[in-house]
């Protein structure tokens, strides 16, 4: 009897523990669900608020970078595809891409674009210092390429070898094609001239492609013949043409003035695809650990060394290698595998960090202007030194490296 009683007591204890665990787990799940609903409802309520009542960008604002990204996504347009035909100048090439990104153009198509240095072709998750370049022209190209790459991360580029291929793709996408042109056959970019020229009820077509030609002669005859309309930016001075990147900026801004519905004209499905691409990229810069950064640098250094050795083999043959160089080259496959595994780990952590924001996107900011604490001057140390006395006390220089500023905060 004592043994049976003890057995029953043991069973009762086990049942009690299991019941308590179940209750605690249920309560915890309920609290998590309640908290999540509270945050979702808070974000939903805030997203319906007028822009005037939304937050401005400020230091210490929770999720500020994701919220800036959502602000950009909400302002993106797919109504216009910007086409750049045979641009031959690196500065113009990068400037047009940056201008398009800044104005909210998501799609840029390039016909026979200038080549970008091989060192810029791959965009690393964890940035490292750029490799030095030899000549001033190469340095200039690298600098413009770096600026272009920063914009390229946030736009959709499509390259074509020929104008014919691009025109065919535009037609397949249902685009009306306008070609910029300086001839007297072109319609002025004014409401009355455009309505008269294409005879439609809309000033700007619902799906438009605007083509900018090369710096010297403009759009090729092939593009001009394929265009549904040739357009011209009205000028008021003796100069009858502008720098290509300047002309592109003015024309695109003019289109927004002619039809304000172009802004933020993108369907929700495409916006969600941008969130899936952008949010993990942003989160990866904040979820990556110091150890992963060190590992990335070690791997990158090893791969760079291996590439230099490969270049030597290509020029001088395998017999020119020392045993040390041969050993370094033999480690390349293992380094590639490590690099892939590290990237996968960083990506996985970033995707987990932003899961809830894909379900319920963060609240956009009122606008994209930086807080003074985050402003900086994008110039080299020499230029900064030369202008130190003129720039003293300016917000854009107070946060620069080497300039004491107790109020500065990390970006």
PDB file of C-alpha atoms in Angstrom, residues 129-392:
ATOM      1  CA  UNK A 129      38.763  49.390 -48.355  1.00  0.00           C
ATOM      2  CA  UNK A 130      39.054  49.676 -52.163  1.00  0.00           C
ATOM      3  CA  UNK A 131      42.240  48.471 -53.797  1.00  0.00           C
ATOM      4  CA  UNK A 132      44.591  51.231 -54.992  1.00  0.00           C
ATOM      5  CA  UNK A 133      44.573  52.080 -58.696  1.00  0.00           C
ATOM      6  CA  UNK A 134      47.503  53.165 -60.812  1.00  0.00           C
ATOM      7  CA  UNK A 135      46.585  56.023 -63.137  1.00  0.00           C
ATOM      8  CA  UNK A 136      44.577  59.201 -62.616  1.00  0.00           C
ATOM      9  CA  UNK A 137      42.084  58.157 -65.300  1.00  0.00           C
ATOM     10  CA  UNK A 138      41.639  54.792 -63.617  1.00  0.00           C
ATOM     11  CA  UNK A 139      41.227  56.569 -60.293  1.00  0.00           C
ATOM     12  CA  UNK A 140      38.546  58.832 -61.752  1.00  0.00           C
ATOM     13  CA  UNK A 141      36.715  55.865 -63.245  1.00  0.00           C
ATOM     14  CA  UNK A 142      36.931  54.021 -59.939  1.00  0.00           C
ATOM     15  CA  UNK A 143      35.556  57.006 -58.016  1.00  0.00           C
ATOM     16  CA  UNK A 144      32.607  57.455 -60.377  1.00  0.00           C
ATOM     17  CA  UNK A 145      32.062  53.708 -60.304  1.00  0.00           C
ATOM     18  CA  UNK A 146      31.916  53.752 -56.513  1.00  0.00           C
ATOM     19  CA  UNK A 147      29.272  56.483 -56.555  1.00  0.00           C
ATOM     20  CA  UNK A 148      27.329  54.625 -59.244  1.00  0.00           C
ATOM     21  CA  UNK A 149      27.496  51.364 -57.301  1.00  0.00           C
ATOM     22  CA  UNK A 150      25.979  52.979 -54.211  1.00  0.00           C
ATOM     23  CA  UNK A 151      23.008  54.030 -56.358  1.00  0.00           C
ATOM     24  CA  UNK A 152      22.946  50.741 -58.297  1.00  0.00           C
ATOM     25  CA  UNK A 153      22.198  48.881 -55.060  1.00  0.00           C
ATOM     26  CA  UNK A 154      18.762  50.514 -54.988  1.00  0.00           C
ATOM     27  CA  UNK A 155      17.705  50.576 -58.654  1.00  0.00           C
ATOM     28  CA  UNK A 156      16.904  47.889 -61.233  1.00  0.00           C
ATOM     29  CA  UNK A 157      19.339  47.960 -64.148  1.00  0.00           C
ATOM     30  CA  UNK A 158      18.992  46.150 -67.451  1.00  0.00           C
ATOM     31  CA  UNK A 159      21.731  46.143 -70.092  1.00  0.00           C
ATOM     32  CA  UNK A 160      21.356  45.760 -73.868  1.00  0.00           C
ATOM     33  CA  UNK A 161      24.070  45.366 -76.474  1.00  0.00           C
ATOM     34  CA  UNK A 162      22.057  47.041 -79.230  1.00  0.00           C
ATOM     35  CA  UNK A 163      19.307  49.626 -79.587  1.00  0.00           C
ATOM     36  CA  UNK A 164      17.179  47.100 -81.505  1.00  0.00           C
ATOM     37  CA  UNK A 165      17.172  44.697 -78.538  1.00  0.00           C
ATOM     38  CA  UNK A 166      16.167  47.497 -76.179  1.00  0.00           C
ATOM     39  CA  UNK A 167      13.339  48.732 -78.436  1.00  0.00           C
ATOM     40  CA  UNK A 168      12.003  45.192 -78.758  1.00  0.00           C
ATOM     41  CA  UNK A 169      11.996  44.771 -74.961  1.00  0.00           C
ATOM     42  CA  UNK A 170      10.269  48.142 -74.485  1.00  0.00           C
ATOM     43  CA  UNK A 171       7.542  47.181 -76.954  1.00  0.00           C
ATOM     44  CA  UNK A 172       7.098  43.826 -75.222  1.00  0.00           C
ATOM     45  CA  UNK A 173       6.629  45.715 -71.935  1.00  0.00           C
ATOM     46  CA  UNK A 174       3.962  47.912 -73.524  1.00  0.00           C
ATOM     47  CA  UNK A 175       6.016  51.102 -73.290  1.00  0.00           C
ATOM     48  CA  UNK A 176       5.477  54.300 -75.237  1.00  0.00           C
ATOM     49  CA  UNK A 177       8.911  55.479 -76.372  1.00  0.00           C
ATOM     50  CA  UNK A 178       9.972  59.116 -76.219  1.00  0.00           C
ATOM     51  CA  UNK A 179      13.420  60.114 -77.502  1.00  0.00           C
ATOM     52  CA  UNK A 180      15.096  63.341 -76.409  1.00  0.00           C
ATOM     53  CA  UNK A 181      16.078  65.339 -79.494  1.00  0.00           C
ATOM     54  CA  UNK A 182      17.395  68.833 -80.309  1.00  0.00           C
ATOM     55  CA  UNK A 183      15.878  68.983 -83.799  1.00  0.00           C
ATOM     56  CA  UNK A 184      12.905  71.158 -84.739  1.00  0.00           C
ATOM     57  CA  UNK A 185      10.856  67.970 -85.161  1.00  0.00           C
ATOM     58  CA  UNK A 186      10.743  67.490 -81.382  1.00  0.00           C
ATOM     59  CA  UNK A 187       7.784  68.505 -79.233  1.00  0.00           C
ATOM     60  CA  UNK A 188       8.481  70.872 -76.383  1.00  0.00           C
ATOM     61  CA  UNK A 189       8.031  69.394 -72.904  1.00  0.00           C
ATOM     62  CA  UNK A 190       5.010  71.511 -72.090  1.00  0.00           C
ATOM     63  CA  UNK A 191       1.467  70.345 -71.418  1.00  0.00           C
ATOM     64  CA  UNK A 192      -0.053  71.955 -74.517  1.00  0.00           C
ATOM     65  CA  UNK A 193       2.692  70.794 -76.886  1.00  0.00           C
ATOM     66  CA  UNK A 194       2.614  67.196 -75.649  1.00  0.00           C
ATOM     67  CA  UNK A 195      -1.192  66.894 -75.831  1.00  0.00           C
ATOM     68  CA  UNK A 196      -1.128  68.292 -79.352  1.00  0.00           C
ATOM     69  CA  UNK A 197       1.781  66.073 -80.414  1.00  0.00           C
ATOM     70  CA  UNK A 198       0.451  62.680 -79.347  1.00  0.00           C
ATOM     71  CA  UNK A 199      -3.252  63.503 -79.402  1.00  0.00           C
ATOM     72  CA  UNK A 200      -4.004  61.718 -76.164  1.00  0.00           C
ATOM     73  CA  UNK A 201      -5.945  62.756 -73.091  1.00  0.00           C
ATOM     74  CA  UNK A 202      -2.961  62.202 -70.770  1.00  0.00           C
ATOM     75  CA  UNK A 203       0.072  64.458 -70.786  1.00  0.00           C
ATOM     76  CA  UNK A 204       2.375  61.564 -69.800  1.00  0.00           C
ATOM     77  CA  UNK A 205       1.569  57.992 -70.964  1.00  0.00           C
ATOM     78  CA  UNK A 206       0.870  55.410 -68.258  1.00  0.00           C
ATOM     79  CA  UNK A 207       3.906  53.349 -69.339  1.00  0.00           C
ATOM     80  CA  UNK A 208       6.645  55.581 -70.702  1.00  0.00           C
ATOM     81  CA  UNK A 209      10.261  55.019 -71.745  1.00  0.00           C
ATOM     82  CA  UNK A 210      12.348  58.198 -72.084  1.00  0.00           C
ATOM     83  CA  UNK A 211      15.615  57.787 -74.030  1.00  0.00           C
ATOM     84  CA  UNK A 212      18.742  59.934 -73.592  1.00  0.00           C
ATOM     85  CA  UNK A 213      21.426  59.647 -76.263  1.00  0.00           C
ATOM     86  CA  UNK A 214      25.191  59.955 -76.242  1.00  0.00           C
ATOM     87  CA  UNK A 215      26.942  63.161 -75.197  1.00  0.00           C
ATOM     88  CA  UNK A 216      28.095  64.265 -78.649  1.00  0.00           C
ATOM     89  CA  UNK A 217      25.209  63.579 -81.039  1.00  0.00           C
ATOM     90  CA  UNK A 218      22.228  62.472 -78.950  1.00  0.00           C
ATOM     91  CA  UNK A 219      20.006  59.500 -79.751  1.00  0.00           C
ATOM     92  CA  UNK A 220      20.933  57.354 -82.731  1.00  0.00           C
ATOM     93  CA  UNK A 221      18.807  57.345 -85.883  1.00  0.00           C
ATOM     94  CA  UNK A 222      17.605  53.862 -84.947  1.00  0.00           C
ATOM     95  CA  UNK A 223      16.129  55.155 -81.684  1.00  0.00           C
ATOM     96  CA  UNK A 224      14.694  58.288 -83.319  1.00  0.00           C
ATOM     97  CA  UNK A 225      12.916  56.198 -85.949  1.00  0.00           C
ATOM     98  CA  UNK A 226      11.567  53.792 -83.338  1.00  0.00           C
ATOM     99  CA  UNK A 227      10.318  56.557 -81.018  1.00  0.00           C
ATOM    100  CA  UNK A 228       6.625  57.354 -80.777  1.00  0.00           C
ATOM    101  CA  UNK A 229       7.568  60.957 -80.046  1.00  0.00           C
ATOM    102  CA  UNK A 230      10.655  63.161 -80.007  1.00  0.00           C
ATOM    103  CA  UNK A 231      10.765  65.600 -77.102  1.00  0.00           C
ATOM    104  CA  UNK A 232      12.772  68.705 -76.296  1.00  0.00           C
ATOM    105  CA  UNK A 233      13.435  70.539 -73.032  1.00  0.00           C
ATOM    106  CA  UNK A 234      12.672  74.226 -73.702  1.00  0.00           C
ATOM    107  CA  UNK A 235      15.670  76.492 -73.049  1.00  0.00           C
ATOM    108  CA  UNK A 236      15.830  80.280 -72.845  1.00  0.00           C
ATOM    109  CA  UNK A 237      19.486  81.129 -73.434  1.00  0.00           C
ATOM    110  CA  UNK A 238      22.057  81.066 -76.237  1.00  0.00           C
ATOM    111  CA  UNK A 239      23.237  77.604 -75.138  1.00  0.00           C
ATOM    112  CA  UNK A 240      21.188  75.118 -77.140  1.00  0.00           C
ATOM    113  CA  UNK A 241      22.350  71.978 -75.345  1.00  0.00           C
ATOM    114  CA  UNK A 242      23.322  70.825 -71.854  1.00  0.00           C
ATOM    115  CA  UNK A 243      25.615  68.282 -70.279  1.00  0.00           C
ATOM    116  CA  UNK A 244      23.980  64.859 -70.594  1.00  0.00           C
ATOM    117  CA  UNK A 245      23.536  64.229 -66.874  1.00  0.00           C
ATOM    118  CA  UNK A 246      22.197  67.775 -66.337  1.00  0.00           C
ATOM    119  CA  UNK A 247      19.762  67.396 -69.236  1.00  0.00           C
ATOM    120  CA  UNK A 248      18.563  64.060 -67.880  1.00  0.00           C
ATOM    121  CA  UNK A 249      17.957  65.534 -64.423  1.00  0.00           C
ATOM    122  CA  UNK A 250      15.999  68.504 -65.782  1.00  0.00           C
ATOM    123  CA  UNK A 251      13.897  66.403 -68.162  1.00  0.00           C
ATOM    124  CA  UNK A 252      12.981  63.865 -65.487  1.00  0.00           C
ATOM    125  CA  UNK A 253      12.070  66.565 -62.990  1.00  0.00           C
ATOM    126  CA  UNK A 254       9.999  68.230 -65.723  1.00  0.00           C
ATOM    127  CA  UNK A 255       8.025  64.999 -66.195  1.00  0.00           C
ATOM    128  CA  UNK A 256       7.155  64.980 -62.491  1.00  0.00           C
ATOM    129  CA  UNK A 257       5.946  68.584 -62.767  1.00  0.00           C
ATOM    130  CA  UNK A 258       3.809  67.770 -65.818  1.00  0.00           C
ATOM    131  CA  UNK A 259       2.131  64.804 -64.117  1.00  0.00           C
ATOM    132  CA  UNK A 260       2.338  64.553 -60.335  1.00  0.00           C
ATOM    133  CA  UNK A 261       0.732  61.092 -60.378  1.00  0.00           C
ATOM    134  CA  UNK A 262       4.054  59.680 -61.617  1.00  0.00           C
ATOM    135  CA  UNK A 263       5.382  59.903 -58.066  1.00  0.00           C
ATOM    136  CA  UNK A 264       4.867  56.754 -55.969  1.00  0.00           C
ATOM    137  CA  UNK A 265       3.332  54.952 -58.946  1.00  0.00           C
ATOM    138  CA  UNK A 266       4.254  51.343 -58.183  1.00  0.00           C
ATOM    139  CA  UNK A 267       2.026  48.394 -57.330  1.00  0.00           C
ATOM    140  CA  UNK A 268       2.249  46.783 -53.904  1.00  0.00           C
ATOM    141  CA  UNK A 269       3.606  43.483 -55.272  1.00  0.00           C
ATOM    142  CA  UNK A 270       6.684  45.235 -56.681  1.00  0.00           C
ATOM    143  CA  UNK A 271       7.112  47.222 -53.474  1.00  0.00           C
ATOM    144  CA  UNK A 272       7.138  43.966 -51.518  1.00  0.00           C
ATOM    145  CA  UNK A 273       9.831  42.556 -53.810  1.00  0.00           C
ATOM    146  CA  UNK A 274      11.954  45.619 -53.052  1.00  0.00           C
ATOM    147  CA  UNK A 275      11.474  45.092 -49.310  1.00  0.00           C
ATOM    148  CA  UNK A 276      12.594  41.473 -49.662  1.00  0.00           C
ATOM    149  CA  UNK A 277      15.727  42.629 -51.483  1.00  0.00           C
ATOM    150  CA  UNK A 278      16.545  45.755 -49.461  1.00  0.00           C
ATOM    151  CA  UNK A 279      15.633  45.003 -45.851  1.00  0.00           C
ATOM    152  CA  UNK A 280      18.000  42.016 -45.408  1.00  0.00           C
ATOM    153  CA  UNK A 281      20.799  44.033 -47.052  1.00  0.00           C
ATOM    154  CA  UNK A 282      20.265  46.842 -44.551  1.00  0.00           C
ATOM    155  CA  UNK A 283      19.881  44.492 -41.576  1.00  0.00           C
ATOM    156  CA  UNK A 284      23.064  42.592 -42.507  1.00  0.00           C
ATOM    157  CA  UNK A 285      25.162  45.673 -41.760  1.00  0.00           C
ATOM    158  CA  UNK A 286      23.758  45.714 -38.219  1.00  0.00           C
ATOM    159  CA  UNK A 287      23.435  42.019 -37.381  1.00  0.00           C
ATOM    160  CA  UNK A 288      26.955  41.100 -38.486  1.00  0.00           C
ATOM    161  CA  UNK A 289      29.266  40.425 -35.543  1.00  0.00           C
ATOM    162  CA  UNK A 290      32.810  41.730 -35.001  1.00  0.00           C
ATOM    163  CA  UNK A 291      34.100  38.169 -35.386  1.00  0.00           C
ATOM    164  CA  UNK A 292      32.348  37.820 -38.759  1.00  0.00           C
ATOM    165  CA  UNK A 293      33.858  41.103 -39.929  1.00  0.00           C
ATOM    166  CA  UNK A 294      37.347  39.881 -38.987  1.00  0.00           C
ATOM    167  CA  UNK A 295      36.725  36.568 -40.747  1.00  0.00           C
ATOM    168  CA  UNK A 296      35.480  38.384 -43.849  1.00  0.00           C
ATOM    169  CA  UNK A 297      38.649  40.484 -43.972  1.00  0.00           C
ATOM    170  CA  UNK A 298      40.856  37.419 -43.546  1.00  0.00           C
ATOM    171  CA  UNK A 299      39.019  35.548 -46.302  1.00  0.00           C
ATOM    172  CA  UNK A 300      39.016  38.540 -48.611  1.00  0.00           C
ATOM    173  CA  UNK A 301      42.754  39.049 -48.118  1.00  0.00           C
ATOM    174  CA  UNK A 302      43.400  35.380 -48.916  1.00  0.00           C
ATOM    175  CA  UNK A 303      41.289  35.522 -52.074  1.00  0.00           C
ATOM    176  CA  UNK A 304      43.000  38.728 -53.220  1.00  0.00           C
ATOM    177  CA  UNK A 305      46.403  37.104 -52.708  1.00  0.00           C
ATOM    178  CA  UNK A 306      45.272  34.048 -54.671  1.00  0.00           C
ATOM    179  CA  UNK A 307      44.098  36.257 -57.536  1.00  0.00           C
ATOM    180  CA  UNK A 308      47.461  38.014 -57.678  1.00  0.00           C
ATOM    181  CA  UNK A 309      49.177  34.632 -57.839  1.00  0.00           C
ATOM    182  CA  UNK A 310      46.831  33.561 -60.648  1.00  0.00           C
ATOM    183  CA  UNK A 311      47.743  36.726 -62.551  1.00  0.00           C
ATOM    184  CA  UNK A 312      51.406  35.837 -62.135  1.00  0.00           C
ATOM    185  CA  UNK A 313      50.777  32.298 -63.414  1.00  0.00           C
ATOM    186  CA  UNK A 314      49.013  33.702 -66.473  1.00  0.00           C
ATOM    187  CA  UNK A 315      52.042  35.851 -67.279  1.00  0.00           C
ATOM    188  CA  UNK A 316      54.972  33.688 -66.195  1.00  0.00           C
ATOM    189  CA  UNK A 317      53.654  30.122 -65.860  1.00  0.00           C
ATOM    190  CA  UNK A 318      53.380  27.724 -62.918  1.00  0.00           C
ATOM    191  CA  UNK A 319      57.141  27.290 -62.757  1.00  0.00           C
ATOM    192  CA  UNK A 320      57.560  30.871 -61.563  1.00  0.00           C
ATOM    193  CA  UNK A 321      55.791  30.193 -58.256  1.00  0.00           C
ATOM    194  CA  UNK A 322      57.537  29.641 -54.958  1.00  0.00           C
ATOM    195  CA  UNK A 323      56.395  26.849 -52.648  1.00  0.00           C
ATOM    196  CA  UNK A 324      54.794  29.487 -50.423  1.00  0.00           C
ATOM    197  CA  UNK A 325      52.768  30.879 -53.347  1.00  0.00           C
ATOM    198  CA  UNK A 326      51.750  27.387 -54.460  1.00  0.00           C
ATOM    199  CA  UNK A 327      50.520  26.667 -50.949  1.00  0.00           C
ATOM    200  CA  UNK A 328      48.529  29.921 -50.893  1.00  0.00           C
ATOM    201  CA  UNK A 329      46.926  29.102 -54.224  1.00  0.00           C
ATOM    202  CA  UNK A 330      45.957  25.641 -53.029  1.00  0.00           C
ATOM    203  CA  UNK A 331      43.937  27.191 -50.190  1.00  0.00           C
ATOM    204  CA  UNK A 332      41.705  29.164 -52.567  1.00  0.00           C
ATOM    205  CA  UNK A 333      38.855  26.573 -52.825  1.00  0.00           C
ATOM    206  CA  UNK A 334      38.637  26.345 -49.029  1.00  0.00           C
ATOM    207  CA  UNK A 335      38.521  30.146 -48.756  1.00  0.00           C
ATOM    208  CA  UNK A 336      35.744  30.313 -51.350  1.00  0.00           C
ATOM    209  CA  UNK A 337      33.752  27.752 -49.344  1.00  0.00           C
ATOM    210  CA  UNK A 338      34.337  29.739 -46.126  1.00  0.00           C
ATOM    211  CA  UNK A 339      33.244  32.926 -47.859  1.00  0.00           C
ATOM    212  CA  UNK A 340      30.019  31.342 -49.102  1.00  0.00           C
ATOM    213  CA  UNK A 341      29.250  29.893 -45.669  1.00  0.00           C
ATOM    214  CA  UNK A 342      29.893  33.230 -43.957  1.00  0.00           C
ATOM    215  CA  UNK A 343      27.693  35.100 -46.400  1.00  0.00           C
ATOM    216  CA  UNK A 344      24.932  32.525 -45.928  1.00  0.00           C
ATOM    217  CA  UNK A 345      25.167  32.910 -42.148  1.00  0.00           C
ATOM    218  CA  UNK A 346      25.014  36.717 -42.331  1.00  0.00           C
ATOM    219  CA  UNK A 347      22.111  36.585 -44.789  1.00  0.00           C
ATOM    220  CA  UNK A 348      20.163  34.132 -42.646  1.00  0.00           C
ATOM    221  CA  UNK A 349      20.521  36.296 -39.535  1.00  0.00           C
ATOM    222  CA  UNK A 350      19.497  39.390 -41.496  1.00  0.00           C
ATOM    223  CA  UNK A 351      16.396  37.693 -42.938  1.00  0.00           C
ATOM    224  CA  UNK A 352      15.274  36.590 -39.486  1.00  0.00           C
ATOM    225  CA  UNK A 353      15.788  40.105 -38.140  1.00  0.00           C
ATOM    226  CA  UNK A 354      13.410  41.666 -40.674  1.00  0.00           C
ATOM    227  CA  UNK A 355      10.719  38.968 -40.945  1.00  0.00           C
ATOM    228  CA  UNK A 356       8.051  40.953 -39.077  1.00  0.00           C
ATOM    229  CA  UNK A 357       8.714  44.049 -41.195  1.00  0.00           C
ATOM    230  CA  UNK A 358       7.874  42.127 -44.365  1.00  0.00           C
ATOM    231  CA  UNK A 359       4.503  41.220 -42.856  1.00  0.00           C
ATOM    232  CA  UNK A 360       3.885  44.735 -41.552  1.00  0.00           C
ATOM    233  CA  UNK A 361       6.283  47.297 -43.085  1.00  0.00           C
ATOM    234  CA  UNK A 362       7.744  50.027 -40.852  1.00  0.00           C
ATOM    235  CA  UNK A 363       6.203  53.489 -40.796  1.00  0.00           C
ATOM    236  CA  UNK A 364       7.674  55.855 -43.424  1.00  0.00           C
ATOM    237  CA  UNK A 365       9.374  59.063 -42.332  1.00  0.00           C
ATOM    238  CA  UNK A 366       8.005  62.500 -43.127  1.00  0.00           C
ATOM    239  CA  UNK A 367      10.835  63.050 -45.638  1.00  0.00           C
ATOM    240  CA  UNK A 368      14.377  61.918 -46.394  1.00  0.00           C
ATOM    241  CA  UNK A 369      16.427  64.862 -45.130  1.00  0.00           C
ATOM    242  CA  UNK A 370      19.220  63.848 -42.752  1.00  0.00           C
ATOM    243  CA  UNK A 371      19.339  65.125 -39.216  1.00  0.00           C
ATOM    244  CA  UNK A 372      22.241  67.542 -38.634  1.00  0.00           C
ATOM    245  CA  UNK A 373      23.935  64.883 -36.489  1.00  0.00           C
ATOM    246  CA  UNK A 374      24.155  62.641 -39.569  1.00  0.00           C
ATOM    247  CA  UNK A 375      25.216  65.180 -42.173  1.00  0.00           C
ATOM    248  CA  UNK A 376      28.733  65.055 -43.554  1.00  0.00           C
ATOM    249  CA  UNK A 377      30.875  66.616 -46.285  1.00  0.00           C
ATOM    250  CA  UNK A 378      31.748  64.114 -49.013  1.00  0.00           C
ATOM    251  CA  UNK A 379      35.216  65.518 -49.679  1.00  0.00           C
ATOM    252  CA  UNK A 380      38.769  64.414 -49.106  1.00  0.00           C
ATOM    253  CA  UNK A 381      40.945  65.562 -46.194  1.00  0.00           C
ATOM    254  CA  UNK A 382      42.925  67.945 -48.411  1.00  0.00           C
ATOM    255  CA  UNK A 383      39.826  69.823 -49.565  1.00  0.00           C
ATOM    256  CA  UNK A 384      38.579  69.899 -45.972  1.00  0.00           C
ATOM    257  CA  UNK A 385      41.870  71.415 -44.754  1.00  0.00           C
ATOM    258  CA  UNK A 386      41.900  74.049 -47.519  1.00  0.00           C
ATOM    259  CA  UNK A 387      38.397  75.192 -46.619  1.00  0.00           C
ATOM    260  CA  UNK A 388      38.539  74.729 -42.853  1.00  0.00           C
ATOM    261  CA  UNK A 389      38.237  78.409 -41.990  1.00  0.00           C
ATOM    262  CA  UNK A 390      35.326  78.917 -44.414  1.00  0.00           C
ATOM    263  CA  UNK A 391      33.433  75.814 -43.294  1.00  0.00           C
ATOM    264  CA  UNK A 392      33.903  76.296 -39.568  1.00  0.00           C
TER     265      UNK A 392
END
